[in-house]
Amino acid sequence: KGNEAIQHLELASHHSGESTIMLGLLAHAYGKSLQQAPANAILERLLDLMATAYVPPYFIGLAYLGLGEAEKALAWIDKAVEEHSHWALFLRTDPAFDELRSHGKFGKLIETVCSSGKS
């Protein structure tokens, strides 16, 4: 399943003009499939792209999560929440983040997202 997902994400990335969103998803998939070299290469590319383009922190966090770097993932997710990224709304339900649900910092980020819409 992992290789099939990677194939589809590579195709989607190609057809999207290598959008930063698709690259983040692809890095996550490579990482979860224990293919560290391509995951790290894509992550480095995303970080380099930040100098010239907007890269949603949500997807950098997702890439780090795929590589098993939970603390770095949380730091980038925190940035997404700080900038009020609409992607942060998916934190509560995105299954990619299930492994972080028991992490206290992740719970606080979810609370921040959920409370920011209330007046």
PDB file of C-alpha atoms in Angstrom:
ATOM      1  CA  LYS A   1       0.000   0.000   0.000  1.00  0.00           C
ATOM      2  CA  GLY A   2       2.800   2.419   0.850  1.00  0.00           C
ATOM      3  CA  ASN A   3       4.445   2.129  -2.559  1.00  0.00           C
ATOM      4  CA  GLU A   4       1.099   2.545  -4.314  1.00  0.00           C
ATOM      5  CA  ALA A   5       0.386   5.681  -2.293  1.00  0.00           C
ATOM      6  CA  ILE A   6       3.818   7.031  -3.152  1.00  0.00           C
ATOM      7  CA  GLN A   7       3.241   6.377  -6.844  1.00  0.00           C
ATOM      8  CA  HIS A   8      -0.056   8.263  -6.733  1.00  0.00           C
ATOM      9  CA  LEU A   9       1.454  11.133  -4.751  1.00  0.00           C
ATOM     10  CA  GLU A  10       4.391  11.378  -7.157  1.00  0.00           C
ATOM     11  CA  LEU A  11       1.951  11.613 -10.040  1.00  0.00           C
ATOM     12  CA  ALA A  12      -0.179  14.169  -8.204  1.00  0.00           C
ATOM     13  CA  SER A  13       2.924  16.168  -7.338  1.00  0.00           C
ATOM     14  CA  HIS A  14       4.009  16.175 -10.970  1.00  0.00           C
ATOM     15  CA  HIS A  15       0.580  17.236 -12.234  1.00  0.00           C
ATOM     16  CA  SER A  16       0.315  19.966  -9.594  1.00  0.00           C
ATOM     17  CA  GLY A  17       3.561  21.543 -10.738  1.00  0.00           C
ATOM     18  CA  GLU A  18       5.173  20.181  -7.588  1.00  0.00           C
ATOM     19  CA  SER A  19       2.999  22.176  -5.234  1.00  0.00           C
ATOM     20  CA  THR A  20       4.335  22.497  -1.720  1.00  0.00           C
ATOM     21  CA  ILE A  21       1.237  20.751  -0.420  1.00  0.00           C
ATOM     22  CA  MET A  22       1.795  17.697  -2.600  1.00  0.00           C
ATOM     23  CA  LEU A  23       5.503  17.673  -1.768  1.00  0.00           C
ATOM     24  CA  GLY A  24       4.681  17.672   1.955  1.00  0.00           C
ATOM     25  CA  LEU A  25       2.279  14.777   1.516  1.00  0.00           C
ATOM     26  CA  LEU A  26       4.851  12.896  -0.549  1.00  0.00           C
ATOM     27  CA  ALA A  27       7.597  13.449   2.042  1.00  0.00           C
ATOM     28  CA  HIS A  28       5.238  12.127   4.718  1.00  0.00           C
ATOM     29  CA  ALA A  29       4.452   9.029   2.668  1.00  0.00           C
ATOM     30  CA  TYR A  30       8.126   8.334   1.982  1.00  0.00           C
ATOM     31  CA  GLY A  31       8.939   8.727   5.654  1.00  0.00           C
ATOM     32  CA  LYS A  32       6.135   6.417   6.756  1.00  0.00           C
ATOM     33  CA  SER A  33       7.348   3.870   4.185  1.00  0.00           C
ATOM     34  CA  LEU A  34      10.790   4.031   5.823  1.00  0.00           C
ATOM     35  CA  GLN A  35      12.344   5.618   2.757  1.00  0.00           C
ATOM     36  CA  GLN A  36      14.285   8.250   4.657  1.00  0.00           C
ATOM     37  CA  ALA A  37      16.521   9.515   1.829  1.00  0.00           C
ATOM     38  CA  PRO A  38      13.734  10.689  -0.505  1.00  0.00           C
ATOM     39  CA  ALA A  39      11.692  11.976   2.444  1.00  0.00           C
ATOM     40  CA  ASN A  40      14.645  14.049   3.679  1.00  0.00           C
ATOM     41  CA  ALA A  41      15.415  15.301   0.167  1.00  0.00           C
ATOM     42  CA  ILE A  42      11.853  16.560  -0.278  1.00  0.00           C
ATOM     43  CA  LEU A  43      11.823  18.104   3.194  1.00  0.00           C
ATOM     44  CA  GLU A  44      15.071  19.958   2.421  1.00  0.00           C
ATOM     45  CA  ARG A  45      13.539  21.166  -0.822  1.00  0.00           C
ATOM     46  CA  LEU A  46      10.488  22.488   1.047  1.00  0.00           C
ATOM     47  CA  LEU A  47      12.698  24.287   3.540  1.00  0.00           C
ATOM     48  CA  ASP A  48      14.745  25.799   0.695  1.00  0.00           C
ATOM     49  CA  LEU A  49      11.574  26.896  -1.097  1.00  0.00           C
ATOM     50  CA  MET A  50      10.628  28.972   1.940  1.00  0.00           C
ATOM     51  CA  ALA A  51      13.176  31.557   0.800  1.00  0.00           C
ATOM     52  CA  THR A  52      11.163  32.311  -2.326  1.00  0.00           C
ATOM     53  CA  ALA A  53       7.636  30.934  -1.819  1.00  0.00           C
ATOM     54  CA  TYR A  54       5.049  30.322   0.838  1.00  0.00           C
ATOM     55  CA  VAL A  55       5.241  26.800   2.219  1.00  0.00           C
ATOM     56  CA  PRO A  56       2.402  25.896   4.596  1.00  0.00           C
ATOM     57  CA  PRO A  57       3.958  24.959   7.964  1.00  0.00           C
ATOM     58  CA  TYR A  58       1.277  22.254   8.299  1.00  0.00           C
ATOM     59  CA  PHE A  59       2.920  20.287   5.492  1.00  0.00           C
ATOM     60  CA  ILE A  60       6.446  20.753   6.812  1.00  0.00           C
ATOM     61  CA  GLY A  61       5.132  19.387  10.109  1.00  0.00           C
ATOM     62  CA  LEU A  62       3.562  16.497   8.254  1.00  0.00           C
ATOM     63  CA  ALA A  63       6.881  15.756   6.524  1.00  0.00           C
ATOM     64  CA  TYR A  64       8.716  15.737   9.865  1.00  0.00           C
ATOM     65  CA  LEU A  65       6.035  13.493  11.327  1.00  0.00           C
ATOM     66  CA  GLY A  66       6.550  11.010   8.500  1.00  0.00           C
ATOM     67  CA  LEU A  67      10.229  10.946   9.403  1.00  0.00           C
ATOM     68  CA  GLY A  68       9.357  10.173  13.018  1.00  0.00           C
ATOM     69  CA  GLU A  69      10.475  13.569  14.329  1.00  0.00           C
ATOM     70  CA  ALA A  70       7.486  14.407  16.511  1.00  0.00           C
ATOM     71  CA  GLU A  71       9.020  17.417  18.281  1.00  0.00           C
ATOM     72  CA  LYS A  72       9.979  19.109  15.023  1.00  0.00           C
ATOM     73  CA  ALA A  73       6.544  18.259  13.616  1.00  0.00           C
ATOM     74  CA  LEU A  74       4.889  19.869  16.634  1.00  0.00           C
ATOM     75  CA  ALA A  75       7.014  23.011  16.249  1.00  0.00           C
ATOM     76  CA  TRP A  76       5.852  23.430  12.644  1.00  0.00           C
ATOM     77  CA  ILE A  77       2.242  22.644  13.505  1.00  0.00           C
ATOM     78  CA  ASP A  78       2.508  25.321  16.188  1.00  0.00           C
ATOM     79  CA  LYS A  79       3.599  27.771  13.463  1.00  0.00           C
ATOM     80  CA  ALA A  80       0.550  26.815  11.395  1.00  0.00           C
ATOM     81  CA  VAL A  81      -1.697  27.515  14.380  1.00  0.00           C
ATOM     82  CA  GLU A  82       0.092  30.815  15.125  1.00  0.00           C
ATOM     83  CA  GLU A  83      -0.456  32.069  11.594  1.00  0.00           C
ATOM     84  CA  HIS A  84      -4.105  30.987  11.702  1.00  0.00           C
ATOM     85  CA  SER A  85      -3.613  28.670   8.761  1.00  0.00           C
ATOM     86  CA  HIS A  86      -6.848  27.146   7.541  1.00  0.00           C
ATOM     87  CA  TRP A  87      -4.971  23.834   7.390  1.00  0.00           C
ATOM     88  CA  ALA A  88      -4.833  23.831  11.195  1.00  0.00           C
ATOM     89  CA  LEU A  89      -8.575  23.188  11.187  1.00  0.00           C
ATOM     90  CA  PHE A  90      -7.811  19.657   9.988  1.00  0.00           C
ATOM     91  CA  LEU A  91      -5.566  18.801  12.940  1.00  0.00           C
ATOM     92  CA  ARG A  92      -8.505  17.527  14.918  1.00  0.00           C
ATOM     93  CA  THR A  93      -9.528  14.951  12.317  1.00  0.00           C
ATOM     94  CA  ASP A  94      -6.536  14.301  10.041  1.00  0.00           C
ATOM     95  CA  PRO A  95      -5.552  10.665  10.735  1.00  0.00           C
ATOM     96  CA  ALA A  96      -1.950  11.468   9.804  1.00  0.00           C
ATOM     97  CA  PHE A  97      -1.655  13.141  13.202  1.00  0.00           C
ATOM     98  CA  ASP A  98      -3.176  10.288  15.235  1.00  0.00           C
ATOM     99  CA  GLU A  99       0.177   9.372  16.752  1.00  0.00           C
ATOM    100  CA  LEU A 100       0.382  12.855  18.314  1.00  0.00           C
ATOM    101  CA  ARG A 101      -3.061  12.821  19.929  1.00  0.00           C
ATOM    102  CA  SER A 102      -1.719  11.687  23.301  1.00  0.00           C
ATOM    103  CA  HIS A 103       0.990  14.373  23.275  1.00  0.00           C
ATOM    104  CA  GLY A 104       0.114  17.219  25.635  1.00  0.00           C
ATOM    105  CA  LYS A 105       1.410  19.936  23.310  1.00  0.00           C
ATOM    106  CA  PHE A 106      -0.727  18.624  20.453  1.00  0.00           C
ATOM    107  CA  GLY A 107      -3.797  18.728  22.691  1.00  0.00           C
ATOM    108  CA  LYS A 108      -3.056  22.362  23.534  1.00  0.00           C
ATOM    109  CA  LEU A 109      -2.714  23.206  19.841  1.00  0.00           C
ATOM    110  CA  ILE A 110      -6.099  21.604  19.172  1.00  0.00           C
ATOM    111  CA  GLU A 111      -7.619  23.650  22.017  1.00  0.00           C
ATOM    112  CA  THR A 112      -6.120  26.831  20.553  1.00  0.00           C
ATOM    113  CA  VAL A 113      -7.555  26.084  17.122  1.00  0.00           C
ATOM    114  CA  CYS A 114     -10.974  25.229  18.528  1.00  0.00           C
ATOM    115  CA  SER A 115     -11.149  28.265  20.806  1.00  0.00           C
ATOM    116  CA  SER A 116      -9.906  30.797  18.249  1.00  0.00           C
ATOM    117  CA  GLY A 117     -13.178  30.711  16.352  1.00  0.00           C
ATOM    118  CA  LYS A 118     -15.283  31.489  19.422  1.00  0.00           C
ATOM    119  CA  SER A 119     -16.169  35.008  20.458  1.00  0.00           C
TER     120      SER A 119
END
